[in-house]
Tab-separated table of C-alpha atoms in Angstrom:
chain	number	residue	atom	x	y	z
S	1	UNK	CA	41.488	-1.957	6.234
S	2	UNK	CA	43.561	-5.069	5.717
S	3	UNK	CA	46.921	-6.146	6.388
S	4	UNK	CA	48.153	-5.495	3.451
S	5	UNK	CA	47.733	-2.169	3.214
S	6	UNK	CA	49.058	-1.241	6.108
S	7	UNK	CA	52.124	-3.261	5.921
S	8	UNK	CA	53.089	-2.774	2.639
S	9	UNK	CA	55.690	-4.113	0.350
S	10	UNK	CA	56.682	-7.207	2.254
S	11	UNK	CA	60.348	-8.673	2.400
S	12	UNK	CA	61.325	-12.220	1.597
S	13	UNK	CA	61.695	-12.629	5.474
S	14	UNK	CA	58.757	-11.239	6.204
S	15	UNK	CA	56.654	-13.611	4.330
S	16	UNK	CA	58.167	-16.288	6.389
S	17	UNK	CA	55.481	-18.813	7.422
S	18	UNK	CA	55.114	-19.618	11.207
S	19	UNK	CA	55.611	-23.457	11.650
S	20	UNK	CA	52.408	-25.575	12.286
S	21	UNK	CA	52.323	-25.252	15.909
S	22	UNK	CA	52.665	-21.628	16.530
S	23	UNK	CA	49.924	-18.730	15.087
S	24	UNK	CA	50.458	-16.726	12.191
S	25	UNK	CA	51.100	-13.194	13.654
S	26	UNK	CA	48.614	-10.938	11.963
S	27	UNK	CA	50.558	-9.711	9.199
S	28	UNK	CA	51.648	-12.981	8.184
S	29	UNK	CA	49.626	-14.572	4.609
S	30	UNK	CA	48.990	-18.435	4.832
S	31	UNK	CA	50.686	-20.599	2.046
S	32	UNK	CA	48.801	-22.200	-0.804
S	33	UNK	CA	46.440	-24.892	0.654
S	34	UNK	CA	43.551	-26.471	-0.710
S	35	UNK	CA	41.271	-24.187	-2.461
S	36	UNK	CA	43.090	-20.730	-1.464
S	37	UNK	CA	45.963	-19.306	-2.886
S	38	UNK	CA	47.971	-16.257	-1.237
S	39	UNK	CA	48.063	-14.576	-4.953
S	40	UNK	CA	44.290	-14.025	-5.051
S	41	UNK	CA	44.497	-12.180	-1.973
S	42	UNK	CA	43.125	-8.740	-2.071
S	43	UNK	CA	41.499	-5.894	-0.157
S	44	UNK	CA	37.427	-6.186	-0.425
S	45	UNK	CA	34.322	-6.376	1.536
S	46	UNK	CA	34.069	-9.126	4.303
S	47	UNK	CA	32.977	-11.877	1.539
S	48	UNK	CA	33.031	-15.724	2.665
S	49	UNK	CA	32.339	-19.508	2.118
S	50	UNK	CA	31.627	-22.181	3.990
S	51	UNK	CA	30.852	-25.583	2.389
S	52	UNK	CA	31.130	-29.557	2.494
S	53	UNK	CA	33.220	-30.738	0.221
S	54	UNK	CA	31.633	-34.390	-0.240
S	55	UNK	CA	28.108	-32.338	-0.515
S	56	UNK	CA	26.997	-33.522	3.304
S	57	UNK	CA	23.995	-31.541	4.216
S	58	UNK	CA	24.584	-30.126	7.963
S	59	UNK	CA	23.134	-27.690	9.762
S	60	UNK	CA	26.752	-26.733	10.752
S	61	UNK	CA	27.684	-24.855	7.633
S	62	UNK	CA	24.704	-22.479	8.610
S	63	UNK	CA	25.758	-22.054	12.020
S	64	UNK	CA	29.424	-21.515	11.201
S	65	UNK	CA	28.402	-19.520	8.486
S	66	UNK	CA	26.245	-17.267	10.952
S	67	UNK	CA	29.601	-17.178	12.639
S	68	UNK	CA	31.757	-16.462	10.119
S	69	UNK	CA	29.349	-13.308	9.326
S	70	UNK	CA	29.593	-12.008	13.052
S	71	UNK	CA	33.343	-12.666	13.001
S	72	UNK	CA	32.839	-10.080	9.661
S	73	UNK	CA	31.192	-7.050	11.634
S	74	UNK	CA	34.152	-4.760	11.456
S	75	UNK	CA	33.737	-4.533	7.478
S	76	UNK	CA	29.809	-3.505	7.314
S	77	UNK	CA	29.240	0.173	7.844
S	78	UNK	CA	27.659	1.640	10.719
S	79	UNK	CA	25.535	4.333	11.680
S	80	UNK	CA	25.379	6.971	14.726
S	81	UNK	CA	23.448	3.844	15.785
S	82	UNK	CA	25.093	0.935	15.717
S	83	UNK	CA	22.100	-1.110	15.350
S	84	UNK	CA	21.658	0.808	12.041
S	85	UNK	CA	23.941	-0.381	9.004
S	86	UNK	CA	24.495	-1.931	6.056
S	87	UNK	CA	23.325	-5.489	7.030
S	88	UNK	CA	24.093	-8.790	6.257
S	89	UNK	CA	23.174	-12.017	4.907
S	90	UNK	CA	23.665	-15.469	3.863
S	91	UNK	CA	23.436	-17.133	1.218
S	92	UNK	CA	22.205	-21.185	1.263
S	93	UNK	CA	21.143	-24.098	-0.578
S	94	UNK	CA	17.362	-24.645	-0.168
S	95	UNK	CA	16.533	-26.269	3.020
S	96	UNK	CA	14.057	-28.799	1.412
S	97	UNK	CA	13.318	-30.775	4.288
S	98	UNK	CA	12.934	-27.876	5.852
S	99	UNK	CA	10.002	-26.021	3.850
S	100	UNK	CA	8.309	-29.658	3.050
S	101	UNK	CA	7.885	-29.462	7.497
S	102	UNK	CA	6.929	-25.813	7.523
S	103	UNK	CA	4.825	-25.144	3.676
S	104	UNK	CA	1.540	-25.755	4.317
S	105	UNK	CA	1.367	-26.266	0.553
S	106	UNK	CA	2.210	-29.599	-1.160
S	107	UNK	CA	5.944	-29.222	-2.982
S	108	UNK	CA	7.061	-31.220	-5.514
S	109	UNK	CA	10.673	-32.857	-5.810
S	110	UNK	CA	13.991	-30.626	-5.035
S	111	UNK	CA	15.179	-28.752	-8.026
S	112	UNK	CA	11.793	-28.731	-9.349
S	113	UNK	CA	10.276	-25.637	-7.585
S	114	UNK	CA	11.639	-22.181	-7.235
S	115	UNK	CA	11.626	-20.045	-3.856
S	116	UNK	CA	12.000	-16.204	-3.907
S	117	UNK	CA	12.789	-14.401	-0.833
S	118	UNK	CA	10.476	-11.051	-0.909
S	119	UNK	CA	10.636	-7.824	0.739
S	120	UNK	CA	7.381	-6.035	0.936
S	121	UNK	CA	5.360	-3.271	2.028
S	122	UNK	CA	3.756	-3.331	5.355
S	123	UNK	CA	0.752	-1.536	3.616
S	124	UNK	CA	-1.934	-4.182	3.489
S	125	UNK	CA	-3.181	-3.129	0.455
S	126	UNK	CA	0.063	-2.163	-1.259
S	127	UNK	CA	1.084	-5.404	-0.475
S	128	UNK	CA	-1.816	-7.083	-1.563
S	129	UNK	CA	-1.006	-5.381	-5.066
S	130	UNK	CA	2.481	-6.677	-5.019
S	131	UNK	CA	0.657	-10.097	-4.553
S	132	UNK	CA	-0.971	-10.057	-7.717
S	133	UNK	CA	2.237	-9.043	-9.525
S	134	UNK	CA	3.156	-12.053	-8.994
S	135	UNK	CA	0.203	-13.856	-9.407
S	136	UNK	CA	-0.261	-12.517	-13.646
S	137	UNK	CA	3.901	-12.610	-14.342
S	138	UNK	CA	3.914	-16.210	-12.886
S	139	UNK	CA	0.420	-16.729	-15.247
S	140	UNK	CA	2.589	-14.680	-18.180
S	141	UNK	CA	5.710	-16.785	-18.203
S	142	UNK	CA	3.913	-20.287	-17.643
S	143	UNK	CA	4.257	-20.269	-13.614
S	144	UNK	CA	2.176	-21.525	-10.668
S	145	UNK	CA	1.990	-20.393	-7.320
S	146	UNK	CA	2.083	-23.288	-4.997
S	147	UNK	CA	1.829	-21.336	-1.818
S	148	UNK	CA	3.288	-18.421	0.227
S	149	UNK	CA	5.099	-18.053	3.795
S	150	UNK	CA	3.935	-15.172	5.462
S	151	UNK	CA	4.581	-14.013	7.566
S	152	UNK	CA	8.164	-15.243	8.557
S	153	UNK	CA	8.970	-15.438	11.826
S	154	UNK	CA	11.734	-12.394	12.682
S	155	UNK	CA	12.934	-10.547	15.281
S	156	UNK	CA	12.800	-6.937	15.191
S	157	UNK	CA	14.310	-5.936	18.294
S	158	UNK	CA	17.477	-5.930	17.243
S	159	UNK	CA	16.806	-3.150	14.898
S	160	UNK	CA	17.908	0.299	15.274
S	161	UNK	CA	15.211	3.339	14.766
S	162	UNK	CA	16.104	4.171	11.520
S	163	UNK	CA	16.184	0.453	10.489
S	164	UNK	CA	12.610	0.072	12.279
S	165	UNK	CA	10.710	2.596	10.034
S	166	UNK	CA	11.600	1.095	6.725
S	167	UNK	CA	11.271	-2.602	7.939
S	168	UNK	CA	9.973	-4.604	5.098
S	169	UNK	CA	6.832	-7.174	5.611
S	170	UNK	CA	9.196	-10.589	4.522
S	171	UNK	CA	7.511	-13.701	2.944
S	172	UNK	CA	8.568	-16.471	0.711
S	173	UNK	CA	6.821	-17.391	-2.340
S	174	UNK	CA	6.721	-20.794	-4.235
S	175	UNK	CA	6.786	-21.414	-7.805
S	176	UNK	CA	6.799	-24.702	-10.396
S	177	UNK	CA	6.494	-24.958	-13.991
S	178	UNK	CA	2.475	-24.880	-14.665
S	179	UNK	CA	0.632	-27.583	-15.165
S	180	UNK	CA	-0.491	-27.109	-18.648
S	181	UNK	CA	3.542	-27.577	-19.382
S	182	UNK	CA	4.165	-31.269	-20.810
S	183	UNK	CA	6.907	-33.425	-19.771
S	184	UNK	CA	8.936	-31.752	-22.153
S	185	UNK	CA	8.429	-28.522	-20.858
S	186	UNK	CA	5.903	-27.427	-24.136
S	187	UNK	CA	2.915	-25.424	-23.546
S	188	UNK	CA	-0.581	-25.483	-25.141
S	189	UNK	CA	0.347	-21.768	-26.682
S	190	UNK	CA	1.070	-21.355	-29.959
S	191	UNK	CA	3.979	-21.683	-31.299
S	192	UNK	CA	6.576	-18.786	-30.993
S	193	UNK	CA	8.571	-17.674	-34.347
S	194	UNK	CA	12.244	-19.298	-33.932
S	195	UNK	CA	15.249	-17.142	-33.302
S	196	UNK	CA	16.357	-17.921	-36.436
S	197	UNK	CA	12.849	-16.746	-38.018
S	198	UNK	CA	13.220	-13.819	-35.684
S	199	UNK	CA	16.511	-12.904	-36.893
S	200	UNK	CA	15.151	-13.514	-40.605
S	201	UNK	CA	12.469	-10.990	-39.474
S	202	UNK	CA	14.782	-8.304	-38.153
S	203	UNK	CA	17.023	-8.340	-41.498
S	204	UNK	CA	13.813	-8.102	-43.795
S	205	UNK	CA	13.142	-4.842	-41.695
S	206	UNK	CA	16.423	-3.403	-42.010
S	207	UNK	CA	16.019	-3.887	-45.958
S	208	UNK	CA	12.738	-2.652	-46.403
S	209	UNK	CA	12.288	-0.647	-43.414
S	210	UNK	CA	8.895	-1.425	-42.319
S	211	UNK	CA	7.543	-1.219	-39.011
S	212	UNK	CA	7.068	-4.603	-38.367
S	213	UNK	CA	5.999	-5.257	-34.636
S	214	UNK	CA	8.385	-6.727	-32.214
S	215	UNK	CA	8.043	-10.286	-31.431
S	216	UNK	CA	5.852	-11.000	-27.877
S	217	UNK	CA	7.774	-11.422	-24.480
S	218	UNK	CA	6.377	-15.201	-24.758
S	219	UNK	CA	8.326	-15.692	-28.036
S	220	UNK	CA	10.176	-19.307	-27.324
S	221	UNK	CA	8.599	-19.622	-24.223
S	222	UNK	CA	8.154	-23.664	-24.838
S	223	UNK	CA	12.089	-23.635	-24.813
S	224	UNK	CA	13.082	-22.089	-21.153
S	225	UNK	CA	14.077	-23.846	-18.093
S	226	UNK	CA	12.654	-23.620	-14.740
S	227	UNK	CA	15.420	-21.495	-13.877
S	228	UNK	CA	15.434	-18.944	-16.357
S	229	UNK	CA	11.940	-18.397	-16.222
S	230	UNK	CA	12.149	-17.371	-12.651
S	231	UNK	CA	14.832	-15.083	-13.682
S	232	UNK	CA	12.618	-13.805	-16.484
S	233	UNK	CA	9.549	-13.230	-13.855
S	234	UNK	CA	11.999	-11.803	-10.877
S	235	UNK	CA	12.913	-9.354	-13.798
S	236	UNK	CA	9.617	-8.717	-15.064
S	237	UNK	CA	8.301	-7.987	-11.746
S	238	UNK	CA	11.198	-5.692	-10.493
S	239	UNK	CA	10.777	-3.280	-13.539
S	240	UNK	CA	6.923	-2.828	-12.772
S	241	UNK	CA	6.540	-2.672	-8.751
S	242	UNK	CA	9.106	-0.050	-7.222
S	243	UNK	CA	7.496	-0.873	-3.344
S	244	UNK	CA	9.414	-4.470	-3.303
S	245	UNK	CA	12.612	-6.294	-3.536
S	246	UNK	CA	13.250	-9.666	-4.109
S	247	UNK	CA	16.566	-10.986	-2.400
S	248	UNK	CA	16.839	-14.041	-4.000
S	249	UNK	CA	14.390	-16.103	-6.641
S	250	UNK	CA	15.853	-19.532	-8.093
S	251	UNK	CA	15.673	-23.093	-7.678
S	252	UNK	CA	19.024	-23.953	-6.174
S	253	UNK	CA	19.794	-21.597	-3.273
S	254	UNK	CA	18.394	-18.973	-1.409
């Protein structure tokens, strides 16, 4: 629980601010400073941020971030064992330098390339089928596969039992546009029908009521980002494989 709740309706002099060289006792709310602002304030799960402001890459915002998160422990939920919980995780930018020294796949430049964060099944040949999930809605949605990690390097000791027996096999997978795309994106498919076609389509229905088919899951295919077509595939793939989960799939963070 938070401060607020247990202390309640605060007076004027209780809000008073400690002066800058003493500590703010711990019912005592910070003034307005930089980005924060004491009105936003509210009681929620231990969420934080840690950033540079100038957009300096440092390994320090991941360690103080893996600080921050153990400073956060009181707000997961535990089991009998208290190796057994909720979790946690963090959220980064994608360590390029860091996956061009440990792929051993060729990447192309940053922002061009997608990485999802996977949890699979330790079945070999479960996961094996999970692979090729990937494989045709990557094919589907004009994707390549440059290369997996797996498997990533963790440490499962500091599991609990119950955590231990549903332990996921982790990897990382790679994706770019494919290279049948042009520079502008356009693939060698056919051309899709228009949304405004498509919405031409769906009237003439209504007014005639035919049973017209549904335009393809490729419709306008030439005209989507990287971005949202790894959306579009983490979606795809989620709806047909039920033994997975993928954490994170774009081309910005991970």
């Amino acid at each position: 629980f938070s401060a607020r709740s247990v202390s309640g309706k605060r007076s004027a002099a209780g809000m008073a601010l400690a002066s800058d060289a003493e500590k703010l006792h711990w019912n005592q709310i910070p003034e307005k400073q930089g980005l924060y602002d004491p009105k936003r304030e509210s009681d929620a799960c231990g969420v934080g941020a840690v950033m540079s402001m100038k957009k300096h890459v440092s390994r320090k915002i991941l360690t103080d971030a893996c600080d921050m998160a153990v400073r956060m422990t009181h707000r997961g939920a535990k089991q009998a064992n208290e190796n057994d919980g909720d979790g946690v995780g963090i959220m980064l930018s994608i360590p390029d330098d860091y996956f061009r020294a440990t792929c051993p796949f060729a990447l192309p430049p940053l922002g061009e390339y997608g990485v999802g964060n996977v949890f699979l099944p330790q079945q070999q040949v479960s996961r094996e089928a999970c692979l090729a999930l990937f494989d045709r809605m990557a094919k589907k949605y004009g994707l390549k596969i440059l290369g997996w990690r797996m498997p990533l390097p963790v440490n499962s000791q500091v599991l609990g039992p119950y955590a231990q027996t549903t332990e996921p096999f982790i990897a990382q997978v790679f994706m770019a546009l494919s290279e049948d795309m042009d520079d502008d994106g356009h693939s060698d498919a056919p051309a899709a029908p228009s949304l405004s076609s498509k919405a031409a389509a769906r009237r003439n229905r209504r007014k005639q009521g035919s049973a017209m088919p549904r335009p393809g899951s490729l419709a306008g295919l030439q005209d989507y980002s990287l971005e949202t077509r790894l959306f579009i595939v983490r979606r795809a793939i989620s709806l047909r494989a039920s033994e997975l989960f993928i954490c994170s799939f774009n081309s910005r963070t991970i």
